[in-house]
Amino acid sequence: MRDLDGKGVIRSDFVLLHGDTVANLQLLPILEYHRKLQKQDKGAAMTLLYKETGLRPKSHALEEETVLGTSTATGRVLFHQKLSHNTKKINFPLEMFLDEPEVQLLYSLQDTDICICSPAVPPLFSDNFDFQTRDDLIRGLLVDDEILTSTIYWYKLKSSEYAARVKNWPIHDVIHRWAYPLVPDLSLDNSDDPYIFLRRHVYRQRSATLCKGCDLEEDVVLAKGTVVGENTQITRSVIGQNCRIGKNCDIADSYIWNNVVIEDGCCVKFSVVGEGCVLSQGVHLKDGCVLGAGVIIPPVQSFLGLRIVSHSITELKKIGPKAVMVLAVNKDVDSEDEQEGPRVSGLTLVGEEEGEDSSESSEQLSTSSDLSYRASPVPDDTSLFFNEVMDSLSRGYDDKLQCDNLVLEINSSRYAYNVSVQEVNYHVVRALVSLPSPDNYWGQLRMQLGYFLPILVNYIRNQQAQEDCLQALEEVATSRKELRDSLLKLLHLLYEQEILGEEAILKWHSSPDLDDPAATPLRTTVEPFIKWLQEADEESD
């Protein structure tokens, strides 16, 4: 958006959507509705598109649920919040009900992630560096509507219209014909072998071959040239072209790409098998296995959550009584050394059964993306950003500067040093708890937090930001005794001010870093507050 704004290529209303969107709606009436709103409200920046979910609990439950508060008279969006599955309560701003004669609270809507935007939207991203996503923009406009002078409206699609993103595997909306006329049997490519639509949402091209006793239960797409062997069961799965599936196989909740060979007795559940893969006899893939193109699995192997991207034959090496290591044999045709041995290229270690912990070799080869901030040295730009945040907060408190101006300073520093949103949340909290001097630490911190509360509200907005905040508190508390002694009171204060939620605090408390010897003792110091939270939760239940 910032790049588009810098080039000045957008000069009229435009449609903002993701590349994985599937829709059968008519956009022209929606654009006309948006332009009508602009005539009534010069600040109308966006119109959000929603679909009534009706009696569709399955797909609705799998996605982030959205609660919408709107003005009944104007259709203006007053409240917008996406809920996680663990959300127990929602806090509505009181002014929303005081300023409007009648407010609608809507929970039965599916967010299509499509919106009509005015030309004022790209400059909003340029002027507000903390806007990274569409949801950030919506949240910012609703929180700071008086400052940004921009408003948001909503539009409900007709019952015959459909729009959604392809964000998870099991929804099967196209197979269930919610996107009609975008359905497999429509033959948009004018194929001479169209799909046949059968009962229980089974689609099969005529050239696909079904042997005796095989069963296509429900929600199955079977492409041309594919052969399914005797007594094989397939349910809630998509099978590509020219696949060879053997006898007595069980395939469920999976996607099989073109030219895949699945030999007799295989079981594939909740998995994705790439083009040209070969599953030898008796292979079991379960619980989120993903195979890239050309992977070959030897006979009688079982995998849970395996991830392989390979174009060559794979080998298995025993590394323990219940564990194997998957090796990709990559021969470099340009290499002079043709005797180069197998390499491990970011492959995960998998066990034949769930149970015992991995051996030392598995620990050395296992990888993790959940590195803490202290697991690697802080880059120079990040250190400079933290120093500038410290300087801005210290100067702002001494000179009693407006918090809105300090937020602008922090955002400018963040943009200058190319710091991520999570790092901003982390270092802002880290700076706040690092400001007070050791003498009367808690008294100073409480006064400073009262002054800087708008800054915390600005940055600690969601579950991820709360986790960043707690990580920063733990980081500083492990090295600074004053904060460690005050952590219980600080968590209680942040909870009362609704900066930290009960869910985030309990999650942090229950998941200490076992590699950090200070993590468990630190949580012991706040145990009385945790017990109070749990007892309060039980009483509310």
Coordinates of C-alpha atoms in Angstrom, one line a residue:
M1 CA 0.0 0.0 0.0
R2 CA 2.8 2.4 0.9
D3 CA 4.5 1.6 -2.4
L4 CA 1.3 2.2 -4.4
D5 CA 0.8 5.5 -2.5
G6 CA 4.3 6.6 -3.3
K7 CA 3.9 5.9 -7.0
G8 CA 0.4 7.6 -7.0
V9 CA -1.2 4.9 -9.2
I10 CA -4.5 4.7 -7.3
R11 CA -6.7 7.7 -7.9
S12 CA -10.2 6.3 -7.5
D13 CA -12.2 3.7 -5.5
F14 CA -10.7 0.2 -5.6
V15 CA -11.4 -3.3 -4.4
L16 CA -9.0 -4.8 -1.8
L17 CA -8.9 -8.6 -1.6
H18 CA -6.5 -11.5 -1.2
G19 CA -5.1 -13.6 -4.0
D20 CA -6.7 -16.8 -2.6
T21 CA -10.3 -15.3 -2.7
V22 CA -13.1 -17.3 -4.3
A23 CA -16.2 -15.4 -5.1
N24 CA -19.3 -15.3 -7.4
L25 CA -20.6 -11.9 -6.5
Q26 CA -21.5 -8.8 -8.6
L27 CA -19.1 -6.0 -7.6
L28 CA -20.8 -3.2 -9.5
P29 CA -23.8 -2.8 -7.2
I30 CA -21.4 -2.8 -4.2
L31 CA -19.3 -0.1 -5.7
E32 CA -22.4 2.0 -6.4
Y33 CA -23.4 1.5 -2.7
H34 CA -20.0 2.6 -1.6
R35 CA -20.1 5.8 -3.8
K36 CA -23.6 6.6 -2.4
L37 CA -22.1 6.4 1.1
Q38 CA -19.3 8.8 0.1
K39 CA -21.9 11.4 -1.0
Q40 CA -23.5 11.2 2.4
D41 CA -20.2 10.9 4.4
K42 CA -17.1 12.6 2.9
G43 CA -15.0 10.6 5.3
A44 CA -16.2 7.1 4.2
A45 CA -12.9 5.2 3.6
M46 CA -14.0 1.6 3.4
T47 CA -17.0 -0.7 2.9
L48 CA -16.4 -4.2 4.4
L49 CA -18.2 -7.1 2.8
Y50 CA -19.8 -9.8 5.0
K51 CA -21.7 -13.0 4.2
E52 CA -24.5 -14.3 6.4
T53 CA -23.4 -17.6 7.7
G54 CA -26.9 -19.0 8.4
L55 CA -26.9 -22.7 9.2
R56 CA -23.2 -23.2 8.4
P57 CA -21.5 -23.9 11.7
K58 CA -18.7 -26.0 10.3
S59 CA -16.8 -23.5 8.3
H60 CA -17.8 -20.7 10.6
A61 CA -16.2 -22.5 13.6
L62 CA -13.0 -23.2 11.7
E63 CA -12.3 -19.5 11.0
E64 CA -11.7 -16.6 13.3
E65 CA -15.2 -15.5 14.4
T66 CA -16.1 -11.8 14.0
V67 CA -18.2 -9.6 16.2
L68 CA -19.5 -6.5 14.5
G69 CA -21.2 -3.5 16.1
T70 CA -22.9 -1.1 13.6
S71 CA -25.2 1.8 13.6
T72 CA -28.7 0.7 12.6
A73 CA -29.5 4.0 11.0
T74 CA -26.4 4.5 8.9
G75 CA -24.7 1.2 8.6
R76 CA -21.5 2.6 9.9
V77 CA -19.1 0.1 11.7
L78 CA -18.6 1.1 15.3
F79 CA -17.0 -2.1 16.6
H80 CA -15.0 -4.8 14.9
Q81 CA -13.2 -7.7 16.7
K82 CA -12.0 -11.1 15.6
L83 CA -12.3 -13.7 18.3
S84 CA -10.1 -16.7 19.1
H85 CA -11.7 -20.0 20.1
N86 CA -10.7 -19.3 23.8
T87 CA -12.3 -15.8 24.0
K88 CA -14.7 -15.7 27.0
K89 CA -15.8 -12.1 27.0
I90 CA -15.9 -9.0 24.8
N91 CA -15.5 -5.5 26.0
F92 CA -17.6 -2.9 24.1
P93 CA -16.8 0.8 24.4
L94 CA -19.5 2.6 26.3
E95 CA -19.4 5.6 23.9
M96 CA -20.6 3.4 21.1
F97 CA -24.0 3.1 22.8
L98 CA -24.1 6.7 24.0
D99 CA -23.5 8.2 20.6
E100 CA -25.9 6.2 18.6
P101 CA -29.7 5.9 19.1
E102 CA -29.7 2.2 18.1
V103 CA -26.8 -0.2 17.7
Q104 CA -26.7 -3.7 16.0
L105 CA -24.4 -6.4 17.5
L106 CA -23.9 -9.0 14.8
Y107 CA -22.3 -12.4 15.4
S108 CA -23.6 -14.5 12.5
L109 CA -21.5 -12.9 9.8
Q110 CA -18.5 -14.4 7.9
D111 CA -15.8 -11.9 7.0
T112 CA -15.0 -12.3 3.3
D113 CA -11.8 -10.3 3.6
I114 CA -13.0 -8.1 0.7
C115 CA -13.5 -4.4 1.0
I116 CA -14.2 -1.4 -1.2
C117 CA -11.6 1.4 -0.5
S118 CA -11.5 5.0 -1.3
P119 CA -8.3 6.7 -2.6
A120 CA -7.7 7.9 0.9
V121 CA -6.7 4.4 2.2
P122 CA -3.1 4.2 0.7
P123 CA -2.1 7.5 2.4
L124 CA -3.4 6.1 5.7
F125 CA -0.9 3.3 5.5
S126 CA 1.9 5.8 4.6
D127 CA 1.0 8.1 7.5
N128 CA 0.6 5.3 10.1
F129 CA 3.6 3.1 10.2
D130 CA 2.0 0.6 12.6
F131 CA -0.6 -0.3 10.0
Q132 CA 0.6 -3.6 8.5
T133 CA -2.7 -5.4 7.6
R134 CA -6.2 -4.6 6.8
D135 CA -7.3 -5.5 10.3
D136 CA -4.7 -3.0 11.7
L137 CA -6.2 -0.3 9.5
I138 CA -9.8 -1.1 10.6
R139 CA -8.7 -1.1 14.3
G140 CA -6.9 2.2 13.9
L141 CA -9.8 3.9 12.2
L142 CA -12.3 2.7 14.8
V143 CA -10.0 3.7 17.7
D144 CA -8.8 7.0 16.3
D145 CA -11.8 8.0 14.1
E146 CA -11.7 11.6 15.4
I147 CA -8.0 12.0 14.6
L148 CA -8.0 10.2 11.2
T149 CA -11.5 11.6 10.2
S150 CA -12.2 8.4 8.3
T151 CA -15.2 6.1 8.7
I152 CA -16.0 2.5 7.9
Y153 CA -19.3 0.9 6.6
W154 CA -20.4 -2.6 6.0
Y155 CA -22.4 -4.4 3.3
K156 CA -24.1 -7.8 3.5
L157 CA -23.9 -10.0 0.4
K158 CA -27.1 -11.5 -1.1
S159 CA -28.0 -15.0 -0.2
S160 CA -27.1 -16.2 -3.7
E161 CA -23.7 -14.6 -3.5
Y162 CA -20.5 -16.2 -2.1
A163 CA -17.1 -14.9 -1.2
A164 CA -14.4 -16.4 1.0
R165 CA -10.7 -17.0 1.2
V166 CA -9.1 -20.4 0.8
K167 CA -7.6 -20.4 4.3
N168 CA -7.9 -24.0 5.5
W169 CA -8.2 -27.4 4.1
P170 CA -11.4 -29.0 5.5
I171 CA -14.1 -26.4 4.6
H172 CA -14.9 -27.8 1.1
D173 CA -17.2 -24.9 0.2
V174 CA -16.7 -25.3 -3.5
I175 CA -17.4 -29.1 -3.2
H176 CA -20.6 -28.3 -1.2
R177 CA -21.7 -25.9 -4.0
W178 CA -21.7 -22.7 -1.9
A179 CA -19.8 -21.0 -4.6
Y180 CA -22.2 -21.9 -7.4
P181 CA -21.7 -21.5 -10.4
L182 CA -18.1 -22.0 -9.5
V183 CA -18.4 -25.8 -9.0
P184 CA -16.4 -28.7 -10.5
D185 CA -19.1 -29.9 -12.9
L186 CA -19.4 -26.5 -14.6
S187 CA -16.5 -27.3 -17.0
L188 CA -15.1 -23.8 -17.3
D189 CA -12.2 -25.1 -19.3
N190 CA -14.6 -26.6 -21.9
S191 CA -13.1 -30.0 -21.2
D192 CA -14.2 -33.0 -23.3
D193 CA -14.3 -35.0 -20.1
P194 CA -16.5 -33.0 -17.7
Y195 CA -17.1 -33.9 -14.1
I196 CA -20.2 -35.9 -13.2
F197 CA -22.0 -34.6 -10.0
L198 CA -23.1 -37.6 -7.9
R199 CA -24.9 -37.8 -4.6
R200 CA -23.1 -36.9 -1.3
H201 CA -21.1 -34.3 -3.1
V202 CA -19.0 -36.8 -5.2
Y203 CA -17.5 -35.5 -8.4
R204 CA -16.0 -37.9 -10.9
Q205 CA -14.7 -37.5 -14.5
R206 CA -15.8 -40.3 -16.8
S207 CA -12.3 -41.6 -17.6
A208 CA -11.6 -42.3 -13.9
T209 CA -11.8 -46.0 -13.1
L210 CA -13.3 -47.5 -10.0
C211 CA -12.6 -51.2 -9.2
K212 CA -14.9 -53.6 -7.4
G213 CA -15.7 -52.8 -3.8
C214 CA -14.2 -49.3 -3.7
D215 CA -16.2 -46.7 -1.9
L216 CA -16.4 -42.9 -2.5
E217 CA -18.2 -41.9 0.7
E218 CA -18.7 -38.1 0.6
D219 CA -17.0 -34.8 -0.5
V220 CA -14.8 -36.5 -3.1
V221 CA -13.3 -35.1 -6.3
L222 CA -11.8 -37.7 -8.7
A223 CA -10.0 -36.4 -11.7
K224 CA -9.6 -38.1 -15.1
G225 CA -7.2 -41.0 -15.7
T226 CA -7.2 -42.0 -12.0
V227 CA -7.6 -45.6 -11.1
V228 CA -8.9 -46.7 -7.7
G229 CA -8.2 -50.3 -6.6
E230 CA -10.5 -52.8 -5.0
N231 CA -11.9 -52.2 -1.5
T232 CA -10.4 -48.8 -1.2
Q233 CA -12.3 -46.1 0.8
I234 CA -12.0 -42.4 0.0
T235 CA -13.8 -39.6 1.9
R236 CA -13.6 -35.8 2.0
S237 CA -10.6 -35.8 -0.3
V238 CA -9.5 -34.5 -3.7
I239 CA -7.6 -36.8 -6.1
G240 CA -5.7 -35.3 -9.0
Q241 CA -5.3 -36.6 -12.6
N242 CA -3.6 -40.0 -13.6
C243 CA -3.2 -41.2 -10.0
R244 CA -2.8 -44.9 -9.2
I245 CA -4.4 -46.0 -6.0
G246 CA -4.0 -49.6 -4.9
K247 CA -6.2 -52.1 -3.1
N248 CA -7.4 -51.8 0.5
C249 CA -6.3 -48.2 0.9
D250 CA -7.9 -45.6 3.2
I251 CA -7.8 -42.0 2.2
A252 CA -9.6 -39.3 4.2
D253 CA -9.4 -35.5 4.6
S254 CA -6.5 -35.3 2.2
Y255 CA -5.4 -33.7 -1.1
I256 CA -3.6 -35.9 -3.6
W257 CA -2.0 -34.1 -6.6
N258 CA -1.5 -35.4 -10.1
N259 CA 0.4 -38.6 -11.1
V260 CA 0.7 -39.9 -7.6
V261 CA 1.1 -43.7 -7.0
I262 CA -0.3 -45.1 -3.8
E263 CA 0.3 -48.8 -3.4
D264 CA -1.8 -51.4 -1.7
G265 CA -2.7 -51.1 2.0
C266 CA -1.7 -47.4 2.4
C267 CA -3.5 -45.0 4.8
V268 CA -3.5 -41.3 4.1
K269 CA -5.4 -39.0 6.5
F270 CA -5.3 -35.2 7.0
S271 CA -2.3 -35.0 4.6
V272 CA -1.2 -33.4 1.3
V273 CA 0.7 -35.5 -1.2
G274 CA 2.5 -33.6 -4.0
E275 CA 2.7 -34.3 -7.7
G276 CA 4.6 -37.5 -8.7
C277 CA 5.0 -38.9 -5.2
V278 CA 5.1 -42.6 -4.6
L279 CA 3.8 -44.2 -1.4
S280 CA 5.0 -47.8 -1.3
Q281 CA 3.0 -50.6 0.2
G282 CA 1.7 -50.2 3.7
V283 CA 2.7 -46.5 4.2
H284 CA 0.7 -44.5 6.7
L285 CA 0.6 -40.7 6.6
K286 CA -1.5 -39.0 9.3
D287 CA -2.0 -35.7 11.2
G288 CA -0.8 -33.0 8.8
C289 CA 1.9 -34.7 6.6
V290 CA 2.9 -32.7 3.6
L291 CA 5.0 -34.2 0.8
G292 CA 6.5 -32.1 -1.9
A293 CA 6.8 -33.2 -5.6
G294 CA 8.6 -36.4 -6.3
V295 CA 9.0 -37.8 -2.8
I296 CA 9.2 -41.6 -2.6
I297 CA 8.4 -43.3 0.7
P298 CA 9.7 -46.9 1.3
P299 CA 7.3 -49.7 2.3
V300 CA 5.7 -50.1 5.7
Q301 CA 6.5 -46.7 7.3
S302 CA 4.3 -44.6 9.5
F303 CA 4.6 -40.8 9.9
L304 CA 2.8 -38.2 11.9
G305 CA 3.1 -34.5 10.8
L306 CA 5.9 -35.2 8.3
R307 CA 7.1 -32.3 6.1
I308 CA 9.3 -33.1 3.1
V309 CA 10.1 -31.0 0.1
S310 CA 12.2 -33.1 -2.3
H311 CA 12.7 -34.0 -5.9
S312 CA 14.7 -37.2 -5.3
I313 CA 14.3 -40.5 -3.6
T314 CA 14.3 -40.4 0.1
E315 CA 16.0 -42.9 2.4
L316 CA 15.3 -43.8 6.0
K317 CA 18.0 -44.2 8.6
K318 CA 17.3 -45.7 12.1
I319 CA 18.4 -43.4 14.9
G320 CA 16.7 -45.2 17.8
P321 CA 14.2 -48.0 18.7
K322 CA 11.2 -45.8 17.8
A323 CA 12.6 -43.1 15.5
V324 CA 13.9 -42.8 12.0
M325 CA 15.5 -40.0 10.1
V326 CA 14.4 -39.0 6.6
L327 CA 17.3 -38.3 4.3
A328 CA 17.0 -36.6 0.9
V329 CA 19.5 -38.0 -1.5
N330 CA 20.4 -34.8 -3.6
K331 CA 22.8 -35.4 -6.4
D332 CA 24.1 -32.2 -7.8
V333 CA 24.6 -32.6 -11.6
D334 CA 27.0 -29.7 -11.7
S335 CA 29.2 -31.0 -8.9
E336 CA 32.6 -32.6 -9.6
D337 CA 32.3 -34.8 -6.6
E338 CA 29.7 -37.4 -7.6
Q339 CA 30.3 -39.3 -4.4
E340 CA 28.8 -36.7 -2.2
G341 CA 26.7 -38.3 0.6
P342 CA 23.1 -37.7 1.6
R343 CA 22.2 -34.3 3.1
V344 CA 19.6 -33.4 5.7
S345 CA 17.8 -30.4 4.2
G346 CA 15.6 -28.9 6.8
L347 CA 13.7 -32.2 7.3
T348 CA 12.0 -33.1 10.5
L349 CA 12.6 -36.2 12.6
V350 CA 9.6 -38.4 12.9
G351 CA 8.9 -41.5 15.0
E352 CA 7.1 -44.7 14.0
E353 CA 5.0 -44.3 17.2
E354 CA 4.1 -41.5 19.5
G355 CA 5.7 -41.8 22.9
E356 CA 9.3 -41.6 24.0
D357 CA 11.4 -38.5 23.6
S358 CA 14.0 -38.2 20.8
S359 CA 17.6 -39.2 21.3
E360 CA 20.5 -36.7 21.4
S361 CA 20.9 -36.8 17.7
S362 CA 17.2 -35.8 17.2
E363 CA 17.7 -32.9 19.5
Q364 CA 20.7 -31.7 17.4
L365 CA 18.8 -31.9 14.2
S366 CA 15.4 -30.6 15.3
T367 CA 14.6 -27.1 14.4
S368 CA 12.4 -24.5 16.0
S369 CA 11.0 -21.2 14.8
D370 CA 9.9 -20.1 18.3
L371 CA 13.2 -18.6 19.3
S372 CA 13.1 -16.1 22.2
Y373 CA 14.5 -12.7 21.9
R374 CA 17.5 -13.6 24.1
A375 CA 18.3 -16.7 22.0
S376 CA 20.2 -14.7 19.4
P377 CA 22.1 -11.4 19.6
V378 CA 20.0 -8.2 19.0
P379 CA 20.7 -6.6 15.6
D380 CA 22.3 -3.2 15.7
D381 CA 19.2 -1.5 14.2
T382 CA 17.1 -3.0 16.9
S383 CA 19.4 -1.7 19.6
L384 CA 19.3 1.7 18.1
F385 CA 15.5 1.6 17.9
F386 CA 15.4 0.6 21.6
N387 CA 17.7 3.4 22.6
E388 CA 15.5 5.9 20.7
V389 CA 12.4 4.6 22.4
M390 CA 14.1 5.0 25.8
D391 CA 15.1 8.5 24.9
S392 CA 11.6 9.4 23.7
L393 CA 9.9 8.1 26.8
S394 CA 12.3 9.6 29.2
R395 CA 12.1 13.0 27.5
G396 CA 8.3 12.7 27.1
Y397 CA 7.8 12.0 30.8
D398 CA 10.2 14.8 32.0
D399 CA 8.7 17.4 29.6
K400 CA 5.1 16.0 29.9
L401 CA 4.7 15.6 26.2
Q402 CA 1.4 14.3 24.7
C403 CA 1.4 10.5 24.4
D404 CA 0.0 10.8 20.8
N405 CA 3.2 12.7 19.8
L406 CA 5.3 10.0 21.5
V407 CA 3.6 7.3 19.5
L408 CA 4.4 9.2 16.3
E409 CA 8.0 9.4 17.4
I410 CA 8.2 5.7 18.1
N411 CA 6.5 4.9 14.8
S412 CA 8.9 7.1 12.9
S413 CA 11.9 5.3 14.6
R414 CA 10.3 2.0 13.8
Y415 CA 10.0 2.8 10.1
A416 CA 13.5 4.2 10.0
Y417 CA 15.0 1.0 11.5
N418 CA 12.6 -1.4 9.7
V419 CA 11.5 -3.0 13.0
S420 CA 8.7 -5.6 13.0
V421 CA 5.4 -5.1 14.9
Q422 CA 6.3 -7.7 17.5
E423 CA 9.7 -6.1 18.2
V424 CA 8.0 -2.7 18.6
N425 CA 5.6 -4.2 21.2
Y426 CA 8.5 -6.0 23.0
H427 CA 10.9 -3.0 23.1
V428 CA 8.3 -0.4 24.1
V429 CA 7.3 -2.5 27.1
R430 CA 11.0 -3.3 27.8
A431 CA 11.7 0.5 27.8
L432 CA 8.8 1.4 30.0
V433 CA 9.9 -1.0 32.8
S434 CA 13.5 0.0 32.4
L435 CA 12.9 3.7 33.0
P436 CA 12.5 3.8 36.8
S437 CA 15.6 4.0 39.0
P438 CA 16.3 1.3 41.7
D439 CA 15.2 3.6 44.5
N440 CA 11.4 3.4 45.0
Y441 CA 11.2 1.4 41.8
W442 CA 7.5 0.4 42.1
G443 CA 6.3 3.9 43.1
Q444 CA 8.1 5.4 40.1
L445 CA 6.9 2.7 37.7
R446 CA 3.3 3.0 38.8
M447 CA 3.3 6.8 38.2
Q448 CA 5.0 6.4 34.8
L449 CA 2.6 3.7 33.7
G450 CA -0.3 5.9 34.6
Y451 CA 1.1 8.6 32.4
F452 CA 2.1 6.2 29.5
L453 CA -1.1 4.2 29.6
P454 CA -2.3 5.5 26.2
I455 CA 1.0 4.2 24.6
L456 CA 0.4 0.8 26.0
V457 CA -3.2 0.8 24.8
N458 CA -1.9 1.8 21.3
Y459 CA 0.5 -1.1 21.0
I460 CA -0.8 -3.9 23.2
R461 CA -4.0 -4.5 21.2
N462 CA -4.3 -8.2 20.6
Q463 CA -3.3 -11.6 21.9
Q464 CA 0.1 -11.6 20.1
A465 CA 0.9 -8.2 21.5
Q466 CA 0.1 -9.4 25.0
E467 CA 2.5 -12.3 24.5
D468 CA 5.2 -9.8 23.4
C469 CA 4.5 -7.7 26.5
L470 CA 4.8 -10.7 28.8
Q471 CA 8.0 -11.8 27.2
A472 CA 9.5 -8.4 27.6
L473 CA 8.5 -8.3 31.3
E474 CA 10.1 -11.8 31.9
E475 CA 13.2 -10.7 30.0
V476 CA 13.8 -7.6 32.2
A477 CA 12.6 -9.3 35.4
T478 CA 15.2 -12.1 35.1
S479 CA 18.0 -9.5 35.1
R480 CA 16.6 -6.7 37.3
K481 CA 15.6 -7.6 40.9
E482 CA 13.4 -4.5 41.3
L483 CA 11.0 -5.6 38.6
R484 CA 11.1 -9.2 39.8
D485 CA 10.0 -8.1 43.2
S486 CA 7.2 -5.9 41.7
L487 CA 6.1 -8.3 39.0
L488 CA 3.0 -9.6 40.8
K489 CA 1.7 -6.0 41.4
L490 CA 2.6 -5.0 37.9
L491 CA 0.7 -7.9 36.3
H492 CA -2.3 -7.1 38.5
L493 CA -2.2 -3.4 37.5
L494 CA -1.9 -4.3 33.8
Y495 CA -4.8 -6.7 34.2
E496 CA -7.0 -4.1 35.9
Q497 CA -6.2 -1.6 33.1
E498 CA -7.2 -4.3 30.5
I499 CA -3.8 -4.2 28.9
L500 CA -3.2 -7.9 29.6
G501 CA -6.0 -10.4 29.5
E502 CA -6.6 -13.4 31.7
E503 CA -6.0 -15.8 28.8
A504 CA -2.6 -14.4 27.9
I505 CA -1.4 -14.3 31.6
L506 CA -2.4 -17.9 32.3
K507 CA -0.9 -19.1 29.0
W508 CA 2.4 -17.4 29.9
H509 CA 2.4 -18.8 33.4
S510 CA 1.8 -22.4 32.2
S511 CA 4.5 -22.4 29.5
P512 CA 7.9 -21.5 31.0
D513 CA 11.1 -21.8 29.0
L514 CA 12.6 -25.0 30.4
D515 CA 16.0 -24.0 29.1
D516 CA 15.9 -20.8 31.3
P517 CA 16.6 -21.6 35.0
A518 CA 15.0 -18.3 36.0
A519 CA 11.7 -19.0 34.3
T520 CA 10.1 -21.2 36.9
P521 CA 11.2 -19.2 40.0
L522 CA 9.8 -16.1 38.3
R523 CA 6.4 -17.7 37.9
T524 CA 6.5 -18.8 41.5
T525 CA 6.6 -15.2 42.6
V526 CA 3.3 -14.4 40.9
E527 CA 1.6 -17.6 42.0
P528 CA -0.9 -15.8 44.3
F529 CA -2.1 -13.6 41.5
I530 CA -2.5 -16.6 39.2
K531 CA -4.6 -18.5 41.8
W532 CA -6.7 -15.4 42.2
L533 CA -7.4 -15.3 38.5
Q534 CA -8.3 -19.0 38.4
E535 CA -10.6 -18.7 41.3
A536 CA -12.3 -15.7 39.8
D537 CA -12.7 -17.5 36.6
E538 CA -14.3 -20.5 38.4
E539 CA -16.7 -18.2 40.2
S540 CA -17.8 -16.5 37.0
D541 CA -18.3 -20.0 35.4

